[in-house]
Amino acid sequence: MYASTVRGLLVRGMLAGLIAGLFAFTVAYVVGEPPVNGSIAVEEAQAAQDAAGAHAGHGGAAGEAAEEEEELVSRPVQSTAGLATGVLVYGVALGGIASLAFSFALGRVGRFSPRATAALTAAAAFATVYLVPFLKYPATPPAVGNPDTIGQRTTLFFLMILLSVLLGVGAIIAGRRLAPRLGNWNATLAAGAGFVVAVGLAFAFLPDNDDAIKPGFPAALLWEFRVASLAVQVVLWAVFAIVFGVLAQRLLATRTAEADAAVPQRTPALG
């Protein structure tokens, strides 16, 4: 029974992730694509300016060497089908992982209903998987950083995600162990404070992305892109929490009713 319930939650989590991905794609297309297009325009203008300077200084030889390579995928396809595919796959994958985390957390982090547990799971996942790494290494538009350090920046970002998740799990374990002595509320505050301190230390010791943004890039455009990236994640996790909470509540209520029906009812003996 337990395995079938987890399997049912996994399927519903992936479905909720797919639905959340549709909403996130809409936000990404409407709010996120304009600053992306703006950053590409800035990059193209800078490249044209550099090519013009090189052409004037070297008699056109450098201009021929700087000829742009043909794109494998056109920009319209990238901003529609490519964006939708990436966001939907991301939503389904995270929905499945979050549903497994929900299965473990249900009944173990407090006497919360399935909907409340789904909301708490989504909030914790959003904070550890995206928000904390975002605060250390905020999102940057494409083609604005040093291409030679993409690998290093990607490694640092995923290292921050790993540290954030591990510290979050550690905070949950610490809170559970402190609860019998301090009470649930005080234990939660202590675990949360420990998480914040540990994250602060990670921020202090991990190196910064000093070359993630080229000098002279418009600050307003950068701000718009980062706000849009944050909005996409907020919508993704909020919709997932709502949809999965409803689906999980219905599934668990049905399974509870089936389990109750399977228990033989004893008829009281007559005196």
PDB file of C-alpha atoms in Angstrom:
ATOM      1  CA  MET A   1       0.000   0.000   0.000  1.00  0.00           C
ATOM      2  CA  TYR A   2       2.809   2.418   0.910  1.00  0.00           C
ATOM      3  CA  ALA A   3       4.692   1.815  -2.358  1.00  0.00           C
ATOM      4  CA  SER A   4       1.564   2.370  -4.446  1.00  0.00           C
ATOM      5  CA  THR A   5       0.833   5.580  -2.528  1.00  0.00           C
ATOM      6  CA  VAL A   6       4.350   6.917  -3.154  1.00  0.00           C
ATOM      7  CA  ARG A   7       4.035   5.978  -6.812  1.00  0.00           C
ATOM      8  CA  GLY A   8       0.713   7.797  -7.003  1.00  0.00           C
ATOM      9  CA  LEU A   9       2.222  10.873  -5.359  1.00  0.00           C
ATOM     10  CA  LEU A  10       5.153  10.760  -7.786  1.00  0.00           C
ATOM     11  CA  VAL A  11       2.840  10.721 -10.804  1.00  0.00           C
ATOM     12  CA  ARG A  12       0.756  13.552  -9.369  1.00  0.00           C
ATOM     13  CA  GLY A  13       3.882  15.504  -8.546  1.00  0.00           C
ATOM     14  CA  MET A  14       5.097  15.258 -12.131  1.00  0.00           C
ATOM     15  CA  LEU A  15       1.647  16.268 -13.392  1.00  0.00           C
ATOM     16  CA  ALA A  16       1.595  19.234 -11.014  1.00  0.00           C
ATOM     17  CA  GLY A  17       5.096  20.138 -12.193  1.00  0.00           C
ATOM     18  CA  LEU A  18       3.902  20.041 -15.804  1.00  0.00           C
ATOM     19  CA  ILE A  19       0.982  22.369 -15.023  1.00  0.00           C
ATOM     20  CA  ALA A  20       3.265  24.663 -13.034  1.00  0.00           C
ATOM     21  CA  GLY A  21       5.691  24.633 -15.954  1.00  0.00           C
ATOM     22  CA  LEU A  22       2.969  25.898 -18.279  1.00  0.00           C
ATOM     23  CA  PHE A  23       2.340  28.868 -16.005  1.00  0.00           C
ATOM     24  CA  ALA A  24       6.075  29.467 -15.592  1.00  0.00           C
ATOM     25  CA  PHE A  25       6.579  29.366 -19.369  1.00  0.00           C
ATOM     26  CA  THR A  26       3.904  32.032 -19.804  1.00  0.00           C
ATOM     27  CA  VAL A  27       5.669  34.287 -17.302  1.00  0.00           C
ATOM     28  CA  ALA A  28       9.064  33.549 -18.846  1.00  0.00           C
ATOM     29  CA  TYR A  29       7.806  34.402 -22.331  1.00  0.00           C
ATOM     30  CA  VAL A  30       5.874  37.547 -21.393  1.00  0.00           C
ATOM     31  CA  VAL A  31       8.164  38.958 -18.709  1.00  0.00           C
ATOM     32  CA  GLY A  32      11.498  37.255 -19.288  1.00  0.00           C
ATOM     33  CA  GLU A  33      11.969  37.425 -23.050  1.00  0.00           C
ATOM     34  CA  PRO A  34      12.018  41.260 -23.398  1.00  0.00           C
ATOM     35  CA  PRO A  35      15.132  41.692 -21.201  1.00  0.00           C
ATOM     36  CA  VAL A  36      16.742  38.708 -22.922  1.00  0.00           C
ATOM     37  CA  ASN A  37      16.154  40.333 -26.305  1.00  0.00           C
ATOM     38  CA  GLY A  38      17.462  43.601 -24.908  1.00  0.00           C
ATOM     39  CA  SER A  39      20.654  41.990 -23.636  1.00  0.00           C
ATOM     40  CA  ILE A  40      21.220  40.296 -26.994  1.00  0.00           C
ATOM     41  CA  ALA A  41      20.753  43.647 -28.722  1.00  0.00           C
ATOM     42  CA  VAL A  42      23.329  45.224 -26.412  1.00  0.00           C
ATOM     43  CA  GLU A  43      25.767  42.405 -27.134  1.00  0.00           C
ATOM     44  CA  GLU A  44      25.244  42.671 -30.890  1.00  0.00           C
ATOM     45  CA  ALA A  45      25.726  46.439 -30.793  1.00  0.00           C
ATOM     46  CA  GLN A  46      28.957  46.022 -28.837  1.00  0.00           C
ATOM     47  CA  ALA A  47      30.170  43.324 -31.244  1.00  0.00           C
ATOM     48  CA  ALA A  48      29.389  45.548 -34.238  1.00  0.00           C
ATOM     49  CA  GLN A  49      31.277  48.418 -32.622  1.00  0.00           C
ATOM     50  CA  ASP A  50      34.291  46.197 -31.932  1.00  0.00           C
ATOM     51  CA  ALA A  51      34.200  44.829 -35.465  1.00  0.00           C
ATOM     52  CA  ALA A  52      34.061  48.339 -36.909  1.00  0.00           C
ATOM     53  CA  GLY A  53      37.092  49.347 -34.848  1.00  0.00           C
ATOM     54  CA  ALA A  54      39.006  46.266 -35.896  1.00  0.00           C
ATOM     55  CA  HIS A  55      38.081  46.849 -39.542  1.00  0.00           C
ATOM     56  CA  ALA A  56      39.334  50.420 -39.407  1.00  0.00           C
ATOM     57  CA  GLY A  57      42.575  49.426 -37.703  1.00  0.00           C
ATOM     58  CA  HIS A  58      43.490  46.389 -39.805  1.00  0.00           C
ATOM     59  CA  GLY A  59      42.166  47.151 -43.250  1.00  0.00           C
ATOM     60  CA  GLY A  60      39.206  44.795 -43.113  1.00  0.00           C
ATOM     61  CA  ALA A  61      41.080  41.565 -42.365  1.00  0.00           C
ATOM     62  CA  ALA A  62      39.867  41.468 -38.792  1.00  0.00           C
ATOM     63  CA  GLY A  63      36.373  42.285 -39.978  1.00  0.00           C
ATOM     64  CA  GLU A  64      36.298  39.148 -42.059  1.00  0.00           C
ATOM     65  CA  ALA A  65      37.646  37.109 -39.130  1.00  0.00           C
ATOM     66  CA  ALA A  66      34.926  38.501 -36.884  1.00  0.00           C
ATOM     67  CA  GLU A  67      32.139  37.348 -39.174  1.00  0.00           C
ATOM     68  CA  GLU A  68      29.334  35.934 -37.077  1.00  0.00           C
ATOM     69  CA  GLU A  69      28.714  32.234 -37.081  1.00  0.00           C
ATOM     70  CA  GLU A  70      25.360  31.047 -38.273  1.00  0.00           C
ATOM     71  CA  GLU A  71      23.036  30.054 -35.419  1.00  0.00           C
ATOM     72  CA  LEU A  72      22.097  26.383 -35.229  1.00  0.00           C
ATOM     73  CA  VAL A  73      18.692  27.313 -33.771  1.00  0.00           C
ATOM     74  CA  SER A  74      17.019  30.576 -34.705  1.00  0.00           C
ATOM     75  CA  ARG A  75      16.104  33.082 -32.023  1.00  0.00           C
ATOM     76  CA  PRO A  76      12.309  32.745 -32.598  1.00  0.00           C
ATOM     77  CA  VAL A  77      12.571  28.976 -32.034  1.00  0.00           C
ATOM     78  CA  GLN A  78      14.708  29.495 -28.942  1.00  0.00           C
ATOM     79  CA  SER A  79      12.173  31.911 -27.409  1.00  0.00           C
ATOM     80  CA  THR A  80       9.137  29.694 -28.077  1.00  0.00           C
ATOM     81  CA  ALA A  81       9.551  25.954 -28.574  1.00  0.00           C
ATOM     82  CA  GLY A  82      12.996  25.840 -26.974  1.00  0.00           C
ATOM     83  CA  LEU A  83      11.913  27.863 -23.954  1.00  0.00           C
ATOM     84  CA  ALA A  84       8.731  25.826 -23.523  1.00  0.00           C
ATOM     85  CA  THR A  85      10.586  22.523 -23.722  1.00  0.00           C
ATOM     86  CA  GLY A  86      13.180  23.580 -21.193  1.00  0.00           C
ATOM     87  CA  VAL A  87      10.696  24.993 -18.682  1.00  0.00           C
ATOM     88  CA  LEU A  88       8.290  22.047 -18.946  1.00  0.00           C
ATOM     89  CA  VAL A  89      11.018  19.425 -18.541  1.00  0.00           C
ATOM     90  CA  TYR A  90      12.390  21.405 -15.597  1.00  0.00           C
ATOM     91  CA  GLY A  91       8.934  21.582 -14.021  1.00  0.00           C
ATOM     92  CA  VAL A  92       8.235  17.872 -14.428  1.00  0.00           C
ATOM     93  CA  ALA A  93      11.621  16.882 -13.012  1.00  0.00           C
ATOM     94  CA  LEU A  94      11.384  19.160  -9.990  1.00  0.00           C
ATOM     95  CA  GLY A  95       7.769  18.145  -9.454  1.00  0.00           C
ATOM     96  CA  GLY A  96       8.775  14.508  -9.234  1.00  0.00           C
ATOM     97  CA  ILE A  97      11.624  15.226  -6.827  1.00  0.00           C
ATOM     98  CA  ALA A  98       9.430  17.480  -4.676  1.00  0.00           C
ATOM     99  CA  SER A  99       6.721  14.799  -4.495  1.00  0.00           C
ATOM    100  CA  LEU A 100       9.267  12.330  -3.114  1.00  0.00           C
ATOM    101  CA  ALA A 101      10.374  14.908  -0.556  1.00  0.00           C
ATOM    102  CA  PHE A 102       6.709  15.406   0.326  1.00  0.00           C
ATOM    103  CA  SER A 103       6.291  11.653   0.844  1.00  0.00           C
ATOM    104  CA  PHE A 104       9.148  11.695   3.329  1.00  0.00           C
ATOM    105  CA  ALA A 105       8.065  14.888   5.105  1.00  0.00           C
ATOM    106  CA  LEU A 106       4.380  14.013   5.521  1.00  0.00           C
ATOM    107  CA  GLY A 107       3.785  13.335   9.194  1.00  0.00           C
ATOM    108  CA  ARG A 108       7.458  13.759  10.111  1.00  0.00           C
ATOM    109  CA  VAL A 109       7.769  17.561  10.318  1.00  0.00           C
ATOM    110  CA  GLY A 110       4.531  18.201  12.187  1.00  0.00           C
ATOM    111  CA  ARG A 111       0.882  17.306  12.126  1.00  0.00           C
ATOM    112  CA  PHE A 112       0.089  19.221   8.972  1.00  0.00           C
ATOM    113  CA  SER A 113      -2.516  18.356   6.366  1.00  0.00           C
ATOM    114  CA  PRO A 114      -1.307  17.169   2.946  1.00  0.00           C
ATOM    115  CA  ARG A 115      -2.027  20.612   1.468  1.00  0.00           C
ATOM    116  CA  ALA A 116      -0.045  22.366   4.184  1.00  0.00           C
ATOM    117  CA  THR A 117       2.795  19.860   3.856  1.00  0.00           C
ATOM    118  CA  ALA A 118       2.841  20.406   0.086  1.00  0.00           C
ATOM    119  CA  ALA A 119       3.075  24.167   0.626  1.00  0.00           C
ATOM    120  CA  LEU A 120       5.894  23.776   3.149  1.00  0.00           C
ATOM    121  CA  THR A 121       7.754  21.351   0.870  1.00  0.00           C
ATOM    122  CA  ALA A 122       7.462  23.707  -2.100  1.00  0.00           C
ATOM    123  CA  ALA A 123       8.579  26.686  -0.006  1.00  0.00           C
ATOM    124  CA  ALA A 124      11.598  24.790   1.316  1.00  0.00           C
ATOM    125  CA  ALA A 125      12.514  23.577  -2.175  1.00  0.00           C
ATOM    126  CA  PHE A 126      12.191  27.089  -3.619  1.00  0.00           C
ATOM    127  CA  ALA A 127      14.362  28.543  -0.860  1.00  0.00           C
ATOM    128  CA  THR A 128      17.131  25.940  -0.953  1.00  0.00           C
ATOM    129  CA  VAL A 129      17.221  25.076  -4.660  1.00  0.00           C
ATOM    130  CA  TYR A 130      16.781  28.576  -6.077  1.00  0.00           C
ATOM    131  CA  LEU A 131      16.516  31.536  -3.681  1.00  0.00           C
ATOM    132  CA  VAL A 132      19.659  30.959  -1.602  1.00  0.00           C
ATOM    133  CA  PRO A 133      21.889  30.238  -4.649  1.00  0.00           C
ATOM    134  CA  PHE A 134      20.267  33.202  -6.436  1.00  0.00           C
ATOM    135  CA  LEU A 135      21.252  35.556  -3.619  1.00  0.00           C
ATOM    136  CA  LYS A 136      24.902  34.500  -3.942  1.00  0.00           C
ATOM    137  CA  TYR A 137      25.040  34.047  -7.709  1.00  0.00           C
ATOM    138  CA  PRO A 138      22.117  35.977  -9.257  1.00  0.00           C
ATOM    139  CA  ALA A 139      20.954  35.145 -12.759  1.00  0.00           C
ATOM    140  CA  THR A 140      22.617  36.939 -15.644  1.00  0.00           C
ATOM    141  CA  PRO A 141      21.357  37.451 -19.205  1.00  0.00           C
ATOM    142  CA  PRO A 142      22.924  35.411 -21.993  1.00  0.00           C
ATOM    143  CA  ALA A 143      26.017  36.643 -23.823  1.00  0.00           C
ATOM    144  CA  VAL A 144      26.979  39.329 -21.290  1.00  0.00           C
ATOM    145  CA  GLY A 145      29.666  37.556 -19.241  1.00  0.00           C
ATOM    146  CA  ASN A 146      33.155  36.309 -19.968  1.00  0.00           C
ATOM    147  CA  PRO A 147      32.710  33.113 -22.051  1.00  0.00           C
ATOM    148  CA  ASP A 148      36.016  31.737 -20.749  1.00  0.00           C
ATOM    149  CA  THR A 149      34.626  31.438 -17.207  1.00  0.00           C
ATOM    150  CA  ILE A 150      31.257  29.831 -17.971  1.00  0.00           C
ATOM    151  CA  GLY A 151      32.417  26.457 -16.657  1.00  0.00           C
ATOM    152  CA  GLN A 152      33.738  27.948 -13.433  1.00  0.00           C
ATOM    153  CA  ARG A 153      30.587  29.998 -12.842  1.00  0.00           C
ATOM    154  CA  THR A 154      28.357  26.993 -13.498  1.00  0.00           C
ATOM    155  CA  THR A 155      30.368  24.877 -11.055  1.00  0.00           C
ATOM    156  CA  LEU A 156      30.099  27.522  -8.342  1.00  0.00           C
ATOM    157  CA  PHE A 157      26.344  27.856  -8.858  1.00  0.00           C
ATOM    158  CA  PHE A 158      25.689  24.122  -8.561  1.00  0.00           C
ATOM    159  CA  LEU A 159      28.035  23.920  -5.582  1.00  0.00           C
ATOM    160  CA  MET A 160      25.926  26.599  -3.894  1.00  0.00           C
ATOM    161  CA  ILE A 161      22.763  24.607  -4.660  1.00  0.00           C
ATOM    162  CA  LEU A 162      24.301  21.475  -3.137  1.00  0.00           C
ATOM    163  CA  LEU A 163      25.416  23.335  -0.008  1.00  0.00           C
ATOM    164  CA  SER A 164      22.036  25.010   0.357  1.00  0.00           C
ATOM    165  CA  VAL A 165      20.133  21.717   0.111  1.00  0.00           C
ATOM    166  CA  LEU A 166      22.470  19.953   2.547  1.00  0.00           C
ATOM    167  CA  LEU A 167      22.244  22.825   5.026  1.00  0.00           C
ATOM    168  CA  GLY A 168      18.455  22.824   4.692  1.00  0.00           C
ATOM    169  CA  VAL A 169      18.279  19.104   5.410  1.00  0.00           C
ATOM    170  CA  GLY A 170      20.624  19.586   8.342  1.00  0.00           C
ATOM    171  CA  ALA A 171      18.405  22.358   9.718  1.00  0.00           C
ATOM    172  CA  ILE A 172      15.347  20.092   9.534  1.00  0.00           C
ATOM    173  CA  ILE A 173      17.152  17.273  11.347  1.00  0.00           C
ATOM    174  CA  ALA A 174      18.433  19.678  14.008  1.00  0.00           C
ATOM    175  CA  GLY A 175      14.959  21.117  14.498  1.00  0.00           C
ATOM    176  CA  ARG A 176      13.458  17.683  15.039  1.00  0.00           C
ATOM    177  CA  ARG A 177      16.116  16.740  17.585  1.00  0.00           C
ATOM    178  CA  LEU A 178      15.756  20.019  19.474  1.00  0.00           C
ATOM    179  CA  ALA A 179      11.958  19.904  19.560  1.00  0.00           C
ATOM    180  CA  PRO A 180      11.614  17.599  22.615  1.00  0.00           C
ATOM    181  CA  ARG A 181      13.780  19.928  24.704  1.00  0.00           C
ATOM    182  CA  LEU A 182      12.892  23.372  23.322  1.00  0.00           C
ATOM    183  CA  GLY A 183       9.410  22.856  21.939  1.00  0.00           C
ATOM    184  CA  ASN A 184       8.436  22.981  18.277  1.00  0.00           C
ATOM    185  CA  TRP A 185       8.417  26.782  17.954  1.00  0.00           C
ATOM    186  CA  ASN A 186      11.763  27.417  19.675  1.00  0.00           C
ATOM    187  CA  ALA A 187      13.359  24.486  17.898  1.00  0.00           C
ATOM    188  CA  THR A 188      12.189  25.846  14.541  1.00  0.00           C
ATOM    189  CA  LEU A 189      13.632  29.283  15.338  1.00  0.00           C
ATOM    190  CA  ALA A 190      16.941  27.789  16.458  1.00  0.00           C
ATOM    191  CA  ALA A 191      17.229  25.578  13.370  1.00  0.00           C
ATOM    192  CA  GLY A 192      16.328  28.482  11.106  1.00  0.00           C
ATOM    193  CA  ALA A 193      18.909  30.723  12.742  1.00  0.00           C
ATOM    194  CA  GLY A 194      21.538  28.023  12.342  1.00  0.00           C
ATOM    195  CA  PHE A 195      20.655  27.675   8.661  1.00  0.00           C
ATOM    196  CA  VAL A 196      21.002  31.432   8.108  1.00  0.00           C
ATOM    197  CA  VAL A 197      24.390  31.518   9.867  1.00  0.00           C
ATOM    198  CA  ALA A 198      25.676  28.531   7.883  1.00  0.00           C
ATOM    199  CA  VAL A 199      24.500  30.056   4.606  1.00  0.00           C
ATOM    200  CA  GLY A 200      26.178  33.325   5.535  1.00  0.00           C
ATOM    201  CA  LEU A 201      29.463  31.513   6.091  1.00  0.00           C
ATOM    202  CA  ALA A 202      29.101  29.802   2.718  1.00  0.00           C
ATOM    203  CA  PHE A 203      28.493  33.189   1.092  1.00  0.00           C
ATOM    204  CA  ALA A 204      31.614  34.568   2.763  1.00  0.00           C
ATOM    205  CA  PHE A 205      33.967  31.742   1.781  1.00  0.00           C
ATOM    206  CA  LEU A 206      32.785  30.979  -1.758  1.00  0.00           C
ATOM    207  CA  PRO A 207      34.284  33.247  -4.441  1.00  0.00           C
ATOM    208  CA  ASP A 208      32.209  35.871  -6.238  1.00  0.00           C
ATOM    209  CA  ASN A 209      31.437  36.015  -9.954  1.00  0.00           C
ATOM    210  CA  ASP A 210      33.351  39.208 -10.639  1.00  0.00           C
ATOM    211  CA  ASP A 211      33.303  38.734 -14.412  1.00  0.00           C
ATOM    212  CA  ALA A 212      29.691  37.561 -14.775  1.00  0.00           C
ATOM    213  CA  ILE A 213      28.654  40.959 -16.193  1.00  0.00           C
ATOM    214  CA  LYS A 214      30.689  42.996 -18.650  1.00  0.00           C
ATOM    215  CA  PRO A 215      31.414  46.601 -17.653  1.00  0.00           C
ATOM    216  CA  GLY A 216      28.954  49.072 -19.120  1.00  0.00           C
ATOM    217  CA  PHE A 217      26.005  46.677 -19.345  1.00  0.00           C
ATOM    218  CA  PRO A 218      22.758  48.591 -18.587  1.00  0.00           C
ATOM    219  CA  ALA A 219      21.890  48.183 -14.912  1.00  0.00           C
ATOM    220  CA  ALA A 220      18.153  48.604 -15.535  1.00  0.00           C
ATOM    221  CA  LEU A 221      18.147  45.795 -18.096  1.00  0.00           C
ATOM    222  CA  LEU A 222      20.072  43.554 -15.709  1.00  0.00           C
ATOM    223  CA  TRP A 223      17.570  44.299 -12.934  1.00  0.00           C
ATOM    224  CA  GLU A 224      14.613  43.490 -15.209  1.00  0.00           C
ATOM    225  CA  PHE A 225      16.147  40.162 -16.177  1.00  0.00           C
ATOM    226  CA  ARG A 226      16.811  39.137 -12.581  1.00  0.00           C
ATOM    227  CA  VAL A 227      13.340  40.139 -11.413  1.00  0.00           C
ATOM    228  CA  ALA A 228      11.850  38.162 -14.303  1.00  0.00           C
ATOM    229  CA  SER A 229      13.956  35.098 -13.397  1.00  0.00           C
ATOM    230  CA  LEU A 230      12.789  35.314  -9.801  1.00  0.00           C
ATOM    231  CA  ALA A 231       9.167  35.734 -10.903  1.00  0.00           C
ATOM    232  CA  VAL A 232       9.340  32.587 -13.042  1.00  0.00           C
ATOM    233  CA  GLN A 233      10.526  30.525 -10.075  1.00  0.00           C
ATOM    234  CA  VAL A 234       7.951  32.021  -7.692  1.00  0.00           C
ATOM    235  CA  VAL A 235       5.129  31.195 -10.100  1.00  0.00           C
ATOM    236  CA  LEU A 236       6.493  27.698 -10.745  1.00  0.00           C
ATOM    237  CA  TRP A 237       6.654  26.731  -7.076  1.00  0.00           C
ATOM    238  CA  ALA A 238       3.463  28.510  -6.043  1.00  0.00           C
ATOM    239  CA  VAL A 239       1.398  26.782  -8.731  1.00  0.00           C
ATOM    240  CA  PHE A 240       3.043  23.458  -7.934  1.00  0.00           C
ATOM    241  CA  ALA A 241       2.207  23.828  -4.233  1.00  0.00           C
ATOM    242  CA  ILE A 242      -1.448  24.577  -4.980  1.00  0.00           C
ATOM    243  CA  VAL A 243      -2.000  21.889  -7.629  1.00  0.00           C
ATOM    244  CA  PHE A 244      -0.008  19.155  -5.923  1.00  0.00           C
ATOM    245  CA  GLY A 245      -1.593  19.956  -2.564  1.00  0.00           C
ATOM    246  CA  VAL A 246      -5.064  19.369  -4.009  1.00  0.00           C
ATOM    247  CA  LEU A 247      -4.040  16.179  -5.848  1.00  0.00           C
ATOM    248  CA  ALA A 248      -2.184  14.761  -2.846  1.00  0.00           C
ATOM    249  CA  GLN A 249      -5.078  15.560  -0.506  1.00  0.00           C
ATOM    250  CA  ARG A 250      -7.519  13.682  -2.734  1.00  0.00           C
ATOM    251  CA  LEU A 251      -5.229  10.701  -3.198  1.00  0.00           C
ATOM    252  CA  LEU A 252      -4.475  10.303   0.486  1.00  0.00           C
ATOM    253  CA  ALA A 253      -8.112  10.755   1.453  1.00  0.00           C
ATOM    254  CA  THR A 254      -9.081   8.004  -1.011  1.00  0.00           C
ATOM    255  CA  ARG A 255      -6.348   5.670   0.248  1.00  0.00           C
ATOM    256  CA  THR A 256      -7.377   6.302   3.865  1.00  0.00           C
ATOM    257  CA  ALA A 257     -10.995   5.513   3.050  1.00  0.00           C
ATOM    258  CA  GLU A 258      -9.953   2.310   1.257  1.00  0.00           C
ATOM    259  CA  ALA A 259      -7.822   1.251   4.208  1.00  0.00           C
ATOM    260  CA  ASP A 260     -10.676   1.894   6.626  1.00  0.00           C
ATOM    261  CA  ALA A 261     -13.059  -0.099   4.459  1.00  0.00           C
ATOM    262  CA  ALA A 262     -10.610  -3.009   4.334  1.00  0.00           C
ATOM    263  CA  VAL A 263     -10.558  -3.333   8.128  1.00  0.00           C
ATOM    264  CA  PRO A 264     -13.220  -5.875   9.195  1.00  0.00           C
ATOM    265  CA  GLN A 265     -15.897  -4.346  11.342  1.00  0.00           C
ATOM    266  CA  ARG A 266     -16.500  -6.238  14.563  1.00  0.00           C
ATOM    267  CA  THR A 267     -20.068  -6.674  15.706  1.00  0.00           C
ATOM    268  CA  PRO A 268     -20.454  -6.163  19.446  1.00  0.00           C
ATOM    269  CA  ALA A 269     -21.390  -9.345  21.225  1.00  0.00           C
ATOM    270  CA  LEU A 270     -24.931  -9.363  22.571  1.00  0.00           C
ATOM    271  CA  GLY A 271     -25.293  -9.929  26.287  1.00  0.00           C
TER     272      GLY A 271
END
